[in-house]
Coordinates of C-alpha atoms in Angstrom, one line a residue:
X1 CA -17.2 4.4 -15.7
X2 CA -14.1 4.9 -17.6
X3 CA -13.6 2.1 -20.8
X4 CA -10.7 0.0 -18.8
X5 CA -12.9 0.0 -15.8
X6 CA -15.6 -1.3 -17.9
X7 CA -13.4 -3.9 -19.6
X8 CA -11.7 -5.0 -16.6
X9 CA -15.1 -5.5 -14.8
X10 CA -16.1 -7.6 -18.1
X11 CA -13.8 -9.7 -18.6
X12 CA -13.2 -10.3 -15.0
X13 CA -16.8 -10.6 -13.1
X14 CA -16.6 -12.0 -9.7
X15 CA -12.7 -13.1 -9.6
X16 CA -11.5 -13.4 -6.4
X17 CA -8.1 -11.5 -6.2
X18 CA -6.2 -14.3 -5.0
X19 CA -7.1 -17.5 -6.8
X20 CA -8.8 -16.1 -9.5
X21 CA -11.9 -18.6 -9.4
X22 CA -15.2 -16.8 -10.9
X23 CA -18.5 -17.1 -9.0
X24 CA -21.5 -14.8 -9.3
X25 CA -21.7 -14.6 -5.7
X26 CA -18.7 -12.7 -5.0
X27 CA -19.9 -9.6 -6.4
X28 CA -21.3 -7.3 -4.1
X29 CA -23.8 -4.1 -3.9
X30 CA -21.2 -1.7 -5.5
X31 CA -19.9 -4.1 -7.9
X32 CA -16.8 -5.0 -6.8
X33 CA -15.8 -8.4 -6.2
X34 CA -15.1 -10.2 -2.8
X35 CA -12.2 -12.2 -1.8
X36 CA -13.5 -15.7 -1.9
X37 CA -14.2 -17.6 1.7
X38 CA -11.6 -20.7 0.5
X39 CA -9.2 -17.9 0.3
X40 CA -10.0 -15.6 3.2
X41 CA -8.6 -18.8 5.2
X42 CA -5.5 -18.4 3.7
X43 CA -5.3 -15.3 4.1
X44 CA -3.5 -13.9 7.2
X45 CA -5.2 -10.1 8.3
X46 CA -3.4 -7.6 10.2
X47 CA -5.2 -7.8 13.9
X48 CA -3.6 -6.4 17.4
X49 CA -1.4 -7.0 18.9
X50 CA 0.6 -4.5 16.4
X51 CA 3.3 -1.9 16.1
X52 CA 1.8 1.6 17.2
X53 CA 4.1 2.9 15.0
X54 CA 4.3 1.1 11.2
X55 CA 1.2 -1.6 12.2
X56 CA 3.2 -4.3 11.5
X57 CA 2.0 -7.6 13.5
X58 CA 3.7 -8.6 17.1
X59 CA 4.0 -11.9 18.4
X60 CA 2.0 -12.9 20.8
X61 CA 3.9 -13.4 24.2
X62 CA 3.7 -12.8 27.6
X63 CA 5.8 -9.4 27.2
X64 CA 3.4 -6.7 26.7
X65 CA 5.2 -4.8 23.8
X66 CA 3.9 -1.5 21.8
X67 CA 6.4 -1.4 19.1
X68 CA 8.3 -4.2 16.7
X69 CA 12.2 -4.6 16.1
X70 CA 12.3 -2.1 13.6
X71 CA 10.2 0.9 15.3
X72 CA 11.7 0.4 19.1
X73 CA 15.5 0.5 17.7
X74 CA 15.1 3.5 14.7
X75 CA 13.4 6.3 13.9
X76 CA 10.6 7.1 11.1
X77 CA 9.8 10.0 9.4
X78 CA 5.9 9.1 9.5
X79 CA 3.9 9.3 12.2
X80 CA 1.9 6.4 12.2
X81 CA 1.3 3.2 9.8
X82 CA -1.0 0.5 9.1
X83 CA -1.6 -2.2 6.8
X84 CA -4.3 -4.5 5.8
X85 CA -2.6 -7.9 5.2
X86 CA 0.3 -9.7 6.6
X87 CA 2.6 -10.3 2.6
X88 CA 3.3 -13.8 2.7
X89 CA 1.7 -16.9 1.2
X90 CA -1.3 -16.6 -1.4
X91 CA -0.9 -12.5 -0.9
X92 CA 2.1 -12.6 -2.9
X93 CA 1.3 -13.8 -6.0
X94 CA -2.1 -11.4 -5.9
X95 CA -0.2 -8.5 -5.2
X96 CA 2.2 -9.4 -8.3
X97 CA -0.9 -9.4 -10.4
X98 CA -1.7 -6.3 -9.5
X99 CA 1.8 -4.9 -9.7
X100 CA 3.4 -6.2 -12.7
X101 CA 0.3 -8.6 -14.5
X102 CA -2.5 -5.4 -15.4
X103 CA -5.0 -7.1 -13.0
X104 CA -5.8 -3.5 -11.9
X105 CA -9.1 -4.5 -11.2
X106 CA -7.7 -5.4 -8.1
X107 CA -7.1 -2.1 -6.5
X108 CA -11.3 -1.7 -6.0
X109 CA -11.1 -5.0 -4.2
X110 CA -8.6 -3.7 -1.5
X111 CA -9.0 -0.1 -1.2
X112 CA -12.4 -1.6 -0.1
X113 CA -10.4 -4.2 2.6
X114 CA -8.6 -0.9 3.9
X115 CA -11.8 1.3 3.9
X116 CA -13.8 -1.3 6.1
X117 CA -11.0 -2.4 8.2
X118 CA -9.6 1.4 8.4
X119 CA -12.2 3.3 8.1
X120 CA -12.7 4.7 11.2
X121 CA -8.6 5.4 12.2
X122 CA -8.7 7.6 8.9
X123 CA -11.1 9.5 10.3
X124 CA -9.8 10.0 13.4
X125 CA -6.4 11.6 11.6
X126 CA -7.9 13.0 9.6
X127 CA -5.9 13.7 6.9
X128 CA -6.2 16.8 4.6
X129 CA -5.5 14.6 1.6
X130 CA -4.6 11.2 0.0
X131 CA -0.9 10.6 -1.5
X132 CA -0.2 7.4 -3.7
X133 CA 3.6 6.8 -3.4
X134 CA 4.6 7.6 -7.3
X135 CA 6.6 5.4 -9.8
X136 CA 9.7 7.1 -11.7
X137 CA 7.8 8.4 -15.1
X138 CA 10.3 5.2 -17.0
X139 CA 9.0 2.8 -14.4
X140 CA 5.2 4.1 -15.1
X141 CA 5.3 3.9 -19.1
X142 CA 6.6 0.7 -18.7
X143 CA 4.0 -0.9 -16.6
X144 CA 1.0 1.5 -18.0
X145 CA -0.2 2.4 -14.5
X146 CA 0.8 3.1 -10.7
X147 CA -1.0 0.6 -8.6
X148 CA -0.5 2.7 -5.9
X149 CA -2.5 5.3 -7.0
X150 CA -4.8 3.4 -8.1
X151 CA -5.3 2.1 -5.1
X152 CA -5.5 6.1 -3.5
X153 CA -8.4 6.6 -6.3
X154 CA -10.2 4.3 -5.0
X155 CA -9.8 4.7 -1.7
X156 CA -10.6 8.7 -2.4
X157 CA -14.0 7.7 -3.8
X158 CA -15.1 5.8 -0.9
X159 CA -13.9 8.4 2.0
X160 CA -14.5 11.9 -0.1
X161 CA -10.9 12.7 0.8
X162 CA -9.3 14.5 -2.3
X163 CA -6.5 12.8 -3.7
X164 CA -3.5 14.9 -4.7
X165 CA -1.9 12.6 -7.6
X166 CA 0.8 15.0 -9.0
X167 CA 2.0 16.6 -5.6
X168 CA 5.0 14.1 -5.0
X169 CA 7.0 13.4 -8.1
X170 CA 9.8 10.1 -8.3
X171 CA 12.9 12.2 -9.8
X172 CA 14.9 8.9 -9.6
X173 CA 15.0 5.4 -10.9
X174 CA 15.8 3.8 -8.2
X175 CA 17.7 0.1 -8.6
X176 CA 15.2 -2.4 -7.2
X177 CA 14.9 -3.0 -3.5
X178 CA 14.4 -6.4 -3.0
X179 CA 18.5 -7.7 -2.5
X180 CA 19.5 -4.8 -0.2
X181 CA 20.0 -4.3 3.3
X182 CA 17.5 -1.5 5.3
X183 CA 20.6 0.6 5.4
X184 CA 21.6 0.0 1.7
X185 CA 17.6 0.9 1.0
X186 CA 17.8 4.1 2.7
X187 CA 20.6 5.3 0.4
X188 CA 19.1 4.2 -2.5
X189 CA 15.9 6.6 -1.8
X190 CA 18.2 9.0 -1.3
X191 CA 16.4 12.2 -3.3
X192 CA 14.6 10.1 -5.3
X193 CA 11.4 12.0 -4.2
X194 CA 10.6 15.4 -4.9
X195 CA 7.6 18.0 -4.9
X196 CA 5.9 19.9 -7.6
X197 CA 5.0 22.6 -5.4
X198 CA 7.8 24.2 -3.0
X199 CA 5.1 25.3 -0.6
X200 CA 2.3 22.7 0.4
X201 CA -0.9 24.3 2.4
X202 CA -1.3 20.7 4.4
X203 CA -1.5 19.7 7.8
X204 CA -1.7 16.4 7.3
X205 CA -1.9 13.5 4.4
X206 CA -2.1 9.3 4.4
X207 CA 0.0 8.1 1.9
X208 CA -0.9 5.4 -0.1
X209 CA 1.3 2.2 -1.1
X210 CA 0.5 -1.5 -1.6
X211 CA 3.3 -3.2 0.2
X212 CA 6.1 -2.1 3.2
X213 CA 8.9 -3.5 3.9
X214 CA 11.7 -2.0 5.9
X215 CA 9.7 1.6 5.9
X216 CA 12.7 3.4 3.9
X217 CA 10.3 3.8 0.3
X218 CA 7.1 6.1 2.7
X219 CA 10.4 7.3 4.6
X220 CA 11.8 9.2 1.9
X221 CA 8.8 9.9 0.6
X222 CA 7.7 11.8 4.1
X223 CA 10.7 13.4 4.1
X224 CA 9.8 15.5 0.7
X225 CA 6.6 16.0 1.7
X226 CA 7.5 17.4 5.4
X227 CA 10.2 19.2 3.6
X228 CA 7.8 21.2 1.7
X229 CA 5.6 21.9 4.6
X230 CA 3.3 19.2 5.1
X231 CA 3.0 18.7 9.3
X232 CA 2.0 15.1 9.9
X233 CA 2.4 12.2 7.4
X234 CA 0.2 8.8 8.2
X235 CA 0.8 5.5 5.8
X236 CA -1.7 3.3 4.3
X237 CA -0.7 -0.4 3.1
X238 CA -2.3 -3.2 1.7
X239 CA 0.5 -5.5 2.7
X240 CA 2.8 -5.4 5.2
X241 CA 6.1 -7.8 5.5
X242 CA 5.4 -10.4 8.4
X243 CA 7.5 -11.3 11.7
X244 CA 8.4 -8.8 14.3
X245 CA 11.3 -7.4 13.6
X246 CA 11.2 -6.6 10.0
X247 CA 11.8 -7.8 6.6
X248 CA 9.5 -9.8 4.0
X249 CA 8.3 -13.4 3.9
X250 CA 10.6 -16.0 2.6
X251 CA 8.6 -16.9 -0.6
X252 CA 8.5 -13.3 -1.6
X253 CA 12.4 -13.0 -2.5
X254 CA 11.9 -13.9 -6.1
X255 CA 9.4 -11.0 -6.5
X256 CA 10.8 -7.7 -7.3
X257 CA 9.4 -4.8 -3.9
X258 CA 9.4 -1.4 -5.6

């Protein structure tokens, strides 16, 4: 176990992810701590209906519908998408932690929600590979880690997939998503990804990220990767923004969405 593993694990034993609050019983066989049951209430999980294409929740109505607002009426680069969470209420601040407030402890906690709730559609695809989304080398020194590959590492332990860290390099420092339009996004992402290898020997990879939005971050980030030979690209969330038809829930507009 690496040192900051070991650290995190100690001074963090049994903290739920979402309100913090420490019990003894939330740790399970492999160590890892379990979301808490007065918080799994609050929670809201990803459960059908759901877009076939990004995973992102569907209302429930009377019209039998197979993709959202955003899938029926554009086009994405990736193949398929799903996510674990819906991102609104007590998931934001959580995956704030994680992002910006060095609770990577977190990242064990729900690679293991994705693993048991998508466990079995990553093996149907497949995938030759796992692919965290990469920061910009500025952005990473500045934060200390990616939780996105984080996140990928963990996953990769639990599924045996190999994880392929270095393959997709951020060549751009991006502006922050948060205050711009889908369109606006797109152009942002413009080039910012790149590969380290010109040819890549893969069918097909799951890339790894802890929140989508609009789609235009794993977008661009397909677009390298398929560029460089890569066939099929599938995406893996933790958190995914609510309401069909796109977009983020309303109390997450003061938090920055890299």
């Amino acid at each position: 176990m690496k040192i900051k593993q070991f650290l995190m694990k100690l001074l963090f034993p049994g903290s739920c992810p979402v309100c913090g609050e420490v019990e003894d019983q939330l740790i399970t066989g492999d160590g890892i701590a379990r979301i808490c049951p007065k918080c799994e209430k609050k929670l809201t999980r990803v459960t059908p209906p759901f877009c076939l294409k990004c995973g992102k929740p569907l209302e429930k109505d009377r019209v039998r519908r197979e993709y959202c607002a955003d899938c029926a009426g554009g086009t994405h680069l990736f193949a398929q998408g799903r996510a674990v969470f819906v991102y609104h209420g007590a998931m934001i601040g959580s995956m704030h932690r994680l992002k910006y407030g060095n609770r990577r402890d977190y990242a064990d906690i729900f690679a293991r929600e994705a693993y048991e709730t998508y466990g079995g559609w990553i093996r149907r695809i497949a995938p030759d590979a796992l692919i965290p989304v990469p920061l910009h080398p500025k952005r990473r020194r500045e934060r200390g880690y990616n939780q996105a590959e984080l996140i990928a590492e963990a996953l990769a332990k639990r599924t045996g997939i190999p994880l392929e860290k270095k393959l997709l390099l951020r060549v751009i420092n991006t502006s922050p998503q948060k205050q711009l339009s889908a369109k606006e996004r797109k152009n942002n992402l413009k080039n910012a990804f790149q590969m380290s290898k010109n040819i890549v020997q893969l069918e097909k990879v799951l890339l790894i990220d802890d929140i989508y939005t609009t789609g235009s971050t794993v977008d661009a980030a397909a677009g390298a990767l398929m560029g460089a030979g890569v066939k099929k690209v599938y995406v893996l969330c933790i958190c995914i923004g609510g309401g069909d038809g796109g977009g983020l829930d309303n109390g997450s507009k003061s938090l920055q969405i890299l």
